[in-house]
PDB file of C-alpha atoms in Angstrom:
ATOM      1  CA  MET A   6     -30.653 -36.220 -25.907  1.00 50.00           C
ATOM      2  CA  SER A   7     -29.610 -32.797 -24.598  1.00 47.00           C
ATOM      3  CA  PRO A   8     -32.185 -30.018 -24.408  1.00 49.00           C
ATOM      4  CA  ALA A   9     -32.376 -27.696 -27.378  1.00 52.00           C
ATOM      5  CA  LEU A  10     -30.724 -24.295 -27.014  1.00 44.00           C
ATOM      6  CA  PRO A  11     -32.432 -21.117 -28.129  1.00 50.00           C
ATOM      7  CA  PRO A  12     -31.381 -19.996 -31.638  1.00 54.00           C
ATOM      8  CA  GLY A  13     -28.068 -18.065 -31.611  1.00 52.00           C
ATOM      9  CA  SER A  14     -27.008 -19.205 -28.132  1.00 42.00           C
ATOM     10  CA  ARG A  15     -24.046 -21.440 -27.380  1.00 43.00           C
ATOM     11  CA  PRO A  16     -23.291 -23.585 -24.390  1.00 40.00           C
ATOM     12  CA  PHE A  17     -20.780 -22.066 -21.964  1.00 38.00           C
ATOM     13  CA  MET A  18     -17.365 -23.187 -23.160  1.00 38.00           C
ATOM     14  CA  LEU A  19     -13.960 -21.606 -22.878  1.00 40.00           C
ATOM     15  CA  SER A  20     -12.125 -21.672 -26.133  1.00 42.00           C
ATOM     16  CA  LEU A  21      -8.431 -22.465 -26.288  1.00 41.00           C
ATOM     17  CA  ARG A  22      -7.838 -18.851 -27.275  1.00 44.00           C
ATOM     18  CA  THR A  23      -9.673 -17.589 -24.184  1.00 41.00           C
ATOM     19  CA  LEU A  24      -7.709 -19.938 -21.937  1.00 35.00           C
ATOM     20  CA  LEU A  25      -4.407 -18.849 -23.480  1.00 39.00           C
ATOM     21  CA  MET A  26      -5.337 -15.188 -23.091  1.00 44.00           C
ATOM     22  CA  ALA A  27      -6.232 -15.741 -19.438  1.00 40.00           C
ATOM     23  CA  ALA A  28      -2.983 -17.622 -18.828  1.00 41.00           C
ATOM     24  CA  GLY A  29      -1.024 -14.868 -20.565  1.00 43.00           C
ATOM     25  CA  LEU A  30      -2.697 -12.157 -18.517  1.00 40.00           C
ATOM     26  CA  SER A  31      -2.044 -14.125 -15.353  1.00 39.00           C
ATOM     27  CA  ALA A  32       1.638 -14.500 -16.238  1.00 41.00           C
ATOM     28  CA  LEU A  33       1.830 -10.826 -17.154  1.00 43.00           C
ATOM     29  CA  ALA A  34       0.177  -9.805 -13.885  1.00 42.00           C
ATOM     30  CA  GLY A  35       2.617 -11.981 -11.950  1.00 45.00           C
ATOM     31  CA  ALA A  36       5.504 -10.247 -13.672  1.00 58.00           C
ATOM     32  CA  CYS A  37       4.203  -6.750 -12.879  1.00 84.00           C
ATOM     33  CA  ALA A  38       6.172  -4.968 -10.211  1.00 76.00           C
ATOM     34  CA  LEU A  39       6.142  -1.554  -8.572  1.00 75.00           C
ATOM     35  CA  SER A  40       9.265   0.225  -7.401  1.00 73.00           C
ATOM     36  CA  THR A  41      10.248   3.396  -5.639  1.00 72.00           C
ATOM     37  CA  PRO A  42      12.205   5.894  -7.736  1.00 69.00           C
ATOM     38  CA  PHE A  43      15.974   5.498  -7.597  1.00 65.00           C
ATOM     39  CA  PRO A  44      17.936   8.705  -6.908  1.00 58.00           C
ATOM     40  CA  ARG A  45      20.054  10.034  -9.742  1.00 50.00           C
ATOM     41  CA  ILE A  46      23.432   8.607  -8.822  1.00 51.00           C
ATOM     42  CA  HIS A  47      24.781   9.550 -12.249  1.00 48.00           C
ATOM     43  CA  THR A  48      24.516  13.252 -11.331  1.00 51.00           C
ATOM     44  CA  ALA A  49      27.633  12.968  -9.160  1.00 50.00           C
ATOM     45  CA  VAL A  50      30.389  15.352 -10.119  1.00 55.00           C
ATOM     46  CA  ALA A  51      33.092  13.858 -12.351  1.00 58.00           C
ATOM     47  CA  GLY A  52      35.513  13.418  -9.446  1.00 65.00           C
ATOM     48  CA  GLU A  53      33.046  11.112  -7.652  1.00 81.00           C
ATOM     49  CA  ALA A  54      32.483   8.690 -10.538  1.00 80.00           C
ATOM     50  CA  ASP A  55      35.388   6.461  -9.468  1.00 86.00           C
ATOM     51  CA  ASP A  56      34.616   6.659  -5.744  1.00 91.00           C
ATOM     52  CA  ALA A  57      34.230   3.234  -4.139  1.00 94.00           C
ATOM     53  CA  VAL A  58      30.712   2.485  -2.918  1.00 95.00           C
ATOM     54  CA  VAL A  59      28.932  -0.506  -1.435  1.00 96.00           C
ATOM     55  CA  LEU A  60      25.930  -1.846  -3.342  1.00 96.00           C
ATOM     56  CA  VAL A  61      23.491  -4.091  -1.473  1.00 97.00           C
ATOM     57  CA  LEU A  62      20.824  -6.015  -3.396  1.00 97.00           C
ATOM     58  CA  THR A  63      18.222  -8.239  -1.765  1.00 96.00           C
ATOM     59  CA  HIS A  64      15.575 -10.573  -3.137  1.00 97.00           C
ATOM     60  CA  ILE A  65      12.931 -11.525  -0.586  1.00 97.00           C
ATOM     61  CA  VAL A  66      10.192 -14.129  -0.910  1.00 97.00           C
ATOM     62  CA  VAL A  67       7.329 -13.443   1.467  1.00 96.00           C
ATOM     63  CA  ASP A  68       4.548 -15.655   2.812  1.00 95.00           C
ATOM     64  CA  GLY A  69       1.494 -14.182   1.083  1.00 92.00           C
ATOM     65  CA  ALA A  70      -0.703 -14.761   4.125  1.00 92.00           C
ATOM     66  CA  ARG A  71       1.614 -12.577   6.240  1.00 91.00           C
ATOM     67  CA  ARG A  72       2.573  -9.997   3.649  1.00 91.00           C
ATOM     68  CA  ASP A  73       0.773  -7.078   5.323  1.00 92.00           C
ATOM     69  CA  GLU A  74       3.239  -6.884   8.225  1.00 93.00           C
ATOM     70  CA  PHE A  75       6.208  -7.184   5.865  1.00 93.00           C
ATOM     71  CA  ASP A  76       4.831  -4.335   3.728  1.00 92.00           C
ATOM     72  CA  ARG A  77       4.170  -2.199   6.825  1.00 94.00           C
ATOM     73  CA  GLN A  78       7.735  -2.666   8.053  1.00 95.00           C
ATOM     74  CA  THR A  79       9.185  -2.053   4.591  1.00 93.00           C
ATOM     75  CA  ARG A  80       7.358   1.296   4.437  1.00 93.00           C
ATOM     76  CA  ARG A  81       8.772   2.259   7.853  1.00 96.00           C
ATOM     77  CA  VAL A  82      12.304   1.475   6.705  1.00 95.00           C
ATOM     78  CA  ILE A  83      11.848   3.342   3.409  1.00 92.00           C
ATOM     79  CA  ASP A  84      10.518   6.361   5.315  1.00 93.00           C
ATOM     80  CA  SER A  85      13.702   6.349   7.431  1.00 94.00           C
ATOM     81  CA  MET A  86      16.172   6.073   4.559  1.00 91.00           C
ATOM     82  CA  ALA A  87      16.609   9.825   4.006  1.00 87.00           C
ATOM     83  CA  THR A  88      18.000  10.128   7.541  1.00 90.00           C
ATOM     84  CA  GLN A  89      20.626   7.377   7.146  1.00 93.00           C
ATOM     85  CA  PRO A  90      24.177   8.795   7.151  1.00 92.00           C
ATOM     86  CA  GLY A  91      26.323   7.583   4.273  1.00 92.00           C
ATOM     87  CA  LEU A  92      23.362   6.526   2.122  1.00 92.00           C
ATOM     88  CA  ILE A  93      23.825   7.488  -1.523  1.00 91.00           C
ATOM     89  CA  GLY A  94      20.641   6.011  -2.971  1.00 90.00           C
ATOM     90  CA  TYR A  95      18.026   3.293  -2.605  1.00 93.00           C
ATOM     91  CA  SER A  96      15.003   1.721  -4.226  1.00 93.00           C
ATOM     92  CA  ALA A  97      12.506  -0.954  -3.258  1.00 93.00           C
ATOM     93  CA  ARG A  98      10.546  -3.117  -5.694  1.00 94.00           C
ATOM     94  CA  ARG A  99       7.727  -5.611  -5.208  1.00 93.00           C
ATOM     95  CA  GLU A 100       5.498  -7.779  -7.319  1.00 93.00           C
ATOM     96  CA  LEU A 101       2.058  -6.343  -7.742  1.00 87.00           C
ATOM     97  CA  PHE A 102       0.328  -9.738  -7.593  1.00 88.00           C
ATOM     98  CA  GLY A 103       3.040 -11.942  -6.154  1.00 92.00           C
ATOM     99  CA  ASN A 104       5.124 -12.608  -3.100  1.00 95.00           C
ATOM    100  CA  GLU A 105       8.522 -11.316  -4.126  1.00 96.00           C
ATOM    101  CA  ALA A 106      10.274  -8.079  -3.209  1.00 96.00           C
ATOM    102  CA  TRP A 107      13.685  -6.573  -3.879  1.00 96.00           C
ATOM    103  CA  THR A 108      15.780  -3.800  -2.373  1.00 95.00           C
ATOM    104  CA  MET A 109      18.774  -1.929  -3.705  1.00 95.00           C
ATOM    105  CA  SER A 110      20.851   0.466  -1.616  1.00 95.00           C
ATOM    106  CA  VAL A 111      24.128   2.247  -2.274  1.00 94.00           C
ATOM    107  CA  TRP A 112      26.369   3.308   0.600  1.00 95.00           C
ATOM    108  CA  ALA A 113      29.432   5.534   0.848  1.00 94.00           C
ATOM    109  CA  GLY A 114      31.220   2.671   2.616  1.00 95.00           C
ATOM    110  CA  ASP A 115      30.763  -0.457   4.674  1.00 96.00           C
ATOM    111  CA  ALA A 116      30.633   1.392   8.005  1.00 97.00           C
ATOM    112  CA  PRO A 117      27.476   3.404   7.106  1.00 96.00           C
ATOM    113  CA  ARG A 118      25.872   0.246   5.683  1.00 96.00           C
ATOM    114  CA  ALA A 119      26.624  -1.638   8.899  1.00 97.00           C
ATOM    115  CA  ARG A 120      25.224   1.229  11.033  1.00 97.00           C
ATOM    116  CA  PHE A 121      21.988   1.071   9.040  1.00 97.00           C
ATOM    117  CA  VAL A 122      21.748  -2.715   9.487  1.00 96.00           C
ATOM    118  CA  ARG A 123      22.119  -2.216  13.262  1.00 97.00           C
ATOM    119  CA  SER A 124      19.735   0.783  13.367  1.00 97.00           C
ATOM    120  CA  ALA A 125      16.623   0.545  15.525  1.00 97.00           C
ATOM    121  CA  VAL A 126      14.243   0.913  12.567  1.00 96.00           C
ATOM    122  CA  HIS A 127      15.939  -1.881  10.599  1.00 96.00           C
ATOM    123  CA  GLN A 128      16.235  -4.223  13.589  1.00 97.00           C
ATOM    124  CA  GLU A 129      12.582  -3.678  14.530  1.00 97.00           C
ATOM    125  CA  ALA A 130      11.485  -4.269  10.935  1.00 96.00           C
ATOM    126  CA  ILE A 131      13.380  -7.560  10.834  1.00 94.00           C
ATOM    127  CA  ALA A 132      11.938  -8.687  14.166  1.00 95.00           C
ATOM    128  CA  LYS A 133       8.336  -7.782  13.286  1.00 95.00           C
ATOM    129  CA  SER A 134       8.356  -9.188   9.741  1.00 94.00           C
ATOM    130  CA  GLU A 135      10.532 -12.271  10.321  1.00 93.00           C
ATOM    131  CA  SER A 136       7.548 -14.632  10.396  1.00 93.00           C
ATOM    132  CA  ALA A 137       6.453 -13.369   6.962  1.00 95.00           C
ATOM    133  CA  ILE A 138       9.807 -13.967   5.296  1.00 95.00           C
ATOM    134  CA  VAL A 139      10.307 -17.267   3.490  1.00 97.00           C
ATOM    135  CA  THR A 140      13.770 -16.553   2.052  1.00 96.00           C
ATOM    136  CA  VAL A 141      16.183 -13.672   1.635  1.00 96.00           C
ATOM    137  CA  ARG A 142      18.999 -13.612  -0.881  1.00 96.00           C
ATOM    138  CA  LEU A 143      21.483 -10.823  -0.212  1.00 96.00           C
ATOM    139  CA  LYS A 144      24.340  -9.657  -2.439  1.00 97.00           C
ATOM    140  CA  ARG A 145      26.863  -7.055  -1.253  1.00 96.00           C
ATOM    141  CA  LEU A 146      29.351  -5.661  -3.775  1.00 96.00           C
ATOM    142  CA  ASN A 147      32.105  -3.061  -3.671  1.00 96.00           C
ATOM    143  CA  MET A 148      32.295  -1.095  -6.917  1.00 95.00           C
ATOM    144  CA  ALA A 149      32.946   2.287  -8.460  1.00 94.00           C
ATOM    145  CA  ARG A 150      30.030   4.685  -8.176  1.00 91.00           C
ATOM    146  CA  LYS A 151      29.840   4.904 -11.992  1.00 90.00           C
ATOM    147  CA  ASP A 152      29.206   1.120 -12.166  1.00 93.00           C
ATOM    148  CA  VAL A 153      26.142   1.098  -9.899  1.00 93.00           C
ATOM    149  CA  PRO A 154      23.032  -0.197 -11.749  1.00 92.00           C
ATOM    150  CA  ARG A 155      20.898   2.698 -12.986  1.00 87.00           C
ATOM    151  CA  ASP A 156      17.610   0.776 -13.104  1.00 90.00           C
ATOM    152  CA  TRP A 157      15.972  -2.425 -11.939  1.00 93.00           C
ATOM    153  CA  ALA A 158      16.687  -4.354 -15.138  1.00 93.00           C
ATOM    154  CA  ALA A 159      20.434  -3.878 -14.595  1.00 94.00           C
ATOM    155  CA  ALA A 160      20.140  -4.559 -10.856  1.00 95.00           C
ATOM    156  CA  LEU A 161      18.242  -7.819 -11.404  1.00 95.00           C
ATOM    157  CA  GLU A 162      20.820  -8.923 -13.956  1.00 95.00           C
ATOM    158  CA  LEU A 163      23.594  -8.234 -11.447  1.00 95.00           C
ATOM    159  CA  LEU A 164      21.676 -10.062  -8.722  1.00 95.00           C
ATOM    160  CA  ALA A 165      21.318 -13.119 -10.984  1.00 94.00           C
ATOM    161  CA  ARG A 166      25.086 -13.461 -11.409  1.00 93.00           C
ATOM    162  CA  PRO A 167      26.687 -16.051  -9.137  1.00 90.00           C
ATOM    163  CA  GLY A 168      28.925 -14.966  -6.288  1.00 88.00           C
ATOM    164  CA  ASN A 169      28.822 -12.695  -3.238  1.00 86.00           C
ATOM    165  CA  ASP A 170      25.458 -14.167  -2.163  1.00 89.00           C
ATOM    166  CA  ARG A 171      24.111 -14.968   1.256  1.00 89.00           C
ATOM    167  CA  MET A 172      20.902 -16.943   1.707  1.00 89.00           C
ATOM    168  CA  TYR A 173      18.648 -16.795   4.733  1.00 86.00           C
ATOM    169  CA  GLY A 174      15.338 -18.493   5.271  1.00 81.00           C
ATOM    170  CA  LYS A 175      13.226 -21.273   6.559  1.00 67.00           C
TER     171      LYS A 175
END
């Protein structure tokens, strides 16, 4: 026979409702992401709307145990973006409680994009955070400036479409 409980007390049990709420909050927390503001590309003068640009989207999965170095290097690269010639706009996004990150950058052409990829800050960031990176999915698209995604929902939808992808990883 189990010992009697004081009047009004209940044994410690998690109800199904409590478990579902916890699971829902966990899923919601995993879906939470932070991003840097994206410059107002749509403010271009009318004559620039049809200009060809290069859009680069990346989806990176990071080893959670090594995320600090990846985040440090990402901040260094973001801090350098304003000095990159030919850069039209950029944004970075990361899960608040997860191991995924995304970048979006828009370039006036492929030459400025390639110069950035070869830049010292980008090369150093890759070298120092390489051990933290599990996979990288990169998509590079040529498009009219007016067709560039205006927010992360549109960018993620574009990234999910098949084609123009490169995969890197362990």
